[in-house]
Tab-separated table of C-alpha atoms in Angstrom:
chain	number	residue	atom	x	y	z
A	1	MET	CA	0.000	0.000	0.000
A	2	GLN	CA	1.208	3.465	-0.829
A	3	ILE	CA	0.232	6.572	1.070
A	4	GLY	CA	-0.184	9.698	-1.030
A	5	ILE	CA	-0.212	13.295	0.084
A	6	TYR	CA	-2.051	15.734	-2.153
A	7	PRO	CA	-2.047	19.527	-2.085
A	8	ASP	CA	-5.832	19.855	-2.312
A	9	ILE	CA	-9.137	17.984	-2.630
A	10	ASN	CA	-9.115	18.394	-6.413
A	11	SER	CA	-5.766	16.612	-6.816
A	12	LEU	CA	-6.844	13.888	-4.412
A	13	SER	CA	-10.145	13.423	-6.239
A	14	HIS	CA	-8.467	13.085	-9.647
A	15	GLU	CA	-6.076	10.454	-8.310
A	16	ALA	CA	-8.947	8.572	-6.647
A	17	ALA	CA	-11.003	8.729	-9.866
A	18	GLN	CA	-8.114	7.182	-11.801
A	19	ILE	CA	-7.851	4.396	-9.225
A	20	ILE	CA	-11.595	3.729	-9.400
A	21	VAL	CA	-11.463	3.523	-13.202
A	22	ARG	CA	-8.530	1.098	-13.035
A	23	LEU	CA	-10.164	-1.119	-10.391
A	24	ALA	CA	-13.514	-1.053	-12.201
A	25	ASN	CA	-11.920	-2.177	-15.442
A	26	GLU	CA	-9.839	-4.887	-13.761
A	27	ALA	CA	-12.871	-6.261	-11.896
A	28	THR	CA	-15.077	-6.170	-14.980
A	29	VAL	CA	-12.514	-8.105	-17.030
A	30	THR	CA	-11.786	-10.586	-14.224
A	31	ARG	CA	-15.248	-11.138	-12.711
A	32	GLY	CA	-17.671	-9.404	-15.056
A	33	ARG	CA	-18.733	-6.983	-12.328
A	34	PHE	CA	-17.381	-4.101	-10.241
A	35	SER	CA	-18.805	-3.626	-6.761
A	36	ILE	CA	-18.201	-0.434	-4.843
A	37	ALA	CA	-19.353	0.749	-1.427
A	38	LEU	CA	-19.663	4.530	-1.339
A	39	SER	CA	-19.110	6.691	1.710
A	40	GLY	CA	-20.867	9.930	2.425
A	41	GLY	CA	-19.900	13.335	3.643
A	42	SER	CA	-18.155	16.211	1.965
A	43	THR	CA	-14.843	14.500	1.168
A	44	PRO	CA	-16.088	12.097	-1.542
A	45	LYS	CA	-18.500	14.646	-3.026
A	46	ALA	CA	-15.853	16.149	-5.326
A	47	LEU	CA	-14.766	12.648	-6.360
A	48	PHE	CA	-18.333	11.623	-7.225
A	49	GLY	CA	-18.697	14.744	-9.343
A	50	LEU	CA	-15.514	13.915	-11.260
A	51	ILE	CA	-16.508	10.311	-11.935
A	52	ALA	CA	-19.769	11.585	-13.424
A	53	THR	CA	-17.878	13.637	-16.038
A	54	GLU	CA	-15.415	12.951	-18.821
A	55	PRO	CA	-12.851	11.611	-19.093
A	56	TYR	CA	-13.776	9.266	-16.233
A	57	LEU	CA	-17.444	8.750	-17.113
A	58	GLY	CA	-16.687	7.061	-20.424
A	59	GLN	CA	-13.944	4.843	-19.015
A	60	ILE	CA	-16.240	2.797	-16.758
A	61	ASN	CA	-18.491	0.004	-18.018
A	62	TRP	CA	-21.521	1.200	-16.031
A	63	PRO	CA	-23.793	-1.792	-16.794
A	64	SER	CA	-21.270	-3.924	-14.851
A	65	VAL	CA	-21.245	-1.738	-11.721
A	66	GLU	CA	-23.064	-2.528	-8.463
A	67	ILE	CA	-23.236	0.401	-6.034
A	68	PHE	CA	-23.653	-0.004	-2.274
A	69	TRP	CA	-23.080	2.234	0.740
A	70	ALA	CA	-20.436	1.802	3.410
A	71	ASP	CA	-22.346	4.028	5.801
A	72	GLU	CA	-25.574	5.976	6.007
A	73	ARG	CA	-27.360	8.294	8.388
A	74	CYS	CA	-30.688	7.185	9.843
A	75	VAL	CA	-32.741	9.576	7.719
A	76	PRO	CA	-35.041	9.232	4.691
A	77	PRO	CA	-33.270	8.856	1.322
A	78	ASP	CA	-34.316	12.337	0.204
A	79	ASP	CA	-33.099	14.069	3.385
A	80	ALA	CA	-30.305	16.630	2.961
A	81	GLU	CA	-28.221	14.649	5.488
A	82	SER	CA	-28.550	11.373	3.555
A	83	ASN	CA	-25.382	9.981	1.995
A	84	TYR	CA	-27.572	8.375	-0.658
A	85	ALA	CA	-29.189	11.742	-1.480
A	86	MET	CA	-25.785	13.346	-2.007
A	87	ALA	CA	-24.588	10.484	-4.213
A	88	LYS	CA	-27.836	10.560	-6.177
A	89	GLU	CA	-27.526	14.289	-6.829
A	90	VAL	CA	-23.830	14.364	-7.680
A	91	LEU	CA	-23.242	10.934	-9.247
A	92	LEU	CA	-26.184	8.590	-9.765
A	93	SER	CA	-28.356	11.081	-11.643
A	94	LYS	CA	-25.534	11.683	-14.124
A	95	ILE	CA	-24.319	8.182	-14.981
A	96	PRO	CA	-25.908	5.493	-17.175
A	97	ILE	CA	-26.910	3.110	-14.401
A	98	GLN	CA	-30.131	1.216	-13.738
A	99	PRO	CA	-31.990	1.350	-10.403
A	100	ARG	CA	-31.394	-2.403	-9.920
A	101	GLN	CA	-27.632	-1.669	-9.739
A	102	VAL	CA	-28.046	0.782	-6.856
A	103	HIS	CA	-28.375	-0.830	-3.432
A	104	ARG	CA	-29.044	1.818	-0.825
A	105	MET	CA	-29.354	1.171	2.886
A	106	PRO	CA	-32.976	1.330	4.130
A	107	ALA	CA	-31.832	3.717	6.866
A	108	GLU	CA	-35.183	5.475	7.189
A	109	LYS	CA	-36.762	2.429	8.848
A	110	ALA	CA	-37.631	2.812	12.518
A	111	ASP	CA	-36.493	-0.740	13.292
A	112	ARG	CA	-32.722	-0.414	12.776
A	113	ASP	CA	-32.093	-4.126	13.329
A	114	ALA	CA	-34.626	-5.055	10.653
A	115	ALA	CA	-33.078	-2.485	8.295
A	116	ALA	CA	-29.603	-3.929	8.874
A	117	GLN	CA	-30.897	-7.451	8.283
A	118	GLU	CA	-32.628	-6.322	5.075
A	119	TYR	CA	-29.401	-4.773	3.791
A	120	THR	CA	-27.439	-7.881	4.733
A	121	LEU	CA	-29.861	-10.021	2.738
A	122	GLU	CA	-29.569	-7.656	-0.242
A	123	MET	CA	-25.775	-7.941	-0.200
A	124	GLN	CA	-25.981	-11.724	0.109
A	125	ARG	CA	-28.393	-11.828	-2.827
A	126	VAL	CA	-26.173	-9.711	-5.071
A	127	PHE	CA	-22.923	-11.411	-4.049
A	128	SER	CA	-24.485	-14.906	-3.950
A	129	THR	CA	-23.008	-15.618	-0.544
A	130	ASN	CA	-24.139	-16.400	2.969
A	131	GLY	CA	-20.970	-14.879	4.354
A	132	ILE	CA	-19.430	-11.438	4.286
A	133	PRO	CA	-19.392	-9.936	0.779
A	134	ALA	CA	-16.074	-8.872	-0.719
A	135	PHE	CA	-16.338	-5.517	-2.470
A	136	ASP	CA	-13.890	-4.484	-5.160
A	137	LEU	CA	-13.716	-1.071	-3.503
């Protein structure tokens, strides 16, 4: 593993976008699918915006991508604090991806345990496993 130090968020985001493109292409060639778990907050927002534009947009085989979330706030999906809402606005609404490829956490549910179990089952369904799924990124 290499640790990089970048002068600003823009430089960091461009480097991260290049890594995502490389990993997506490697996974698609090797396994026919690229799975990614997105984080929320302000740091990845610039990165998501870059991936949704050229030259990065055209370098990813979007029909082979499965998008999940690494974390989410316990709010409805359209709430301003929702990580899904930010990704939808900045990335998902701008890329050629089908709703069936987007696997958001049902974080708005009052029963958090049931929501976690539902998301676990969704990951197991997509990854065809009863164990812990292995994301490409």
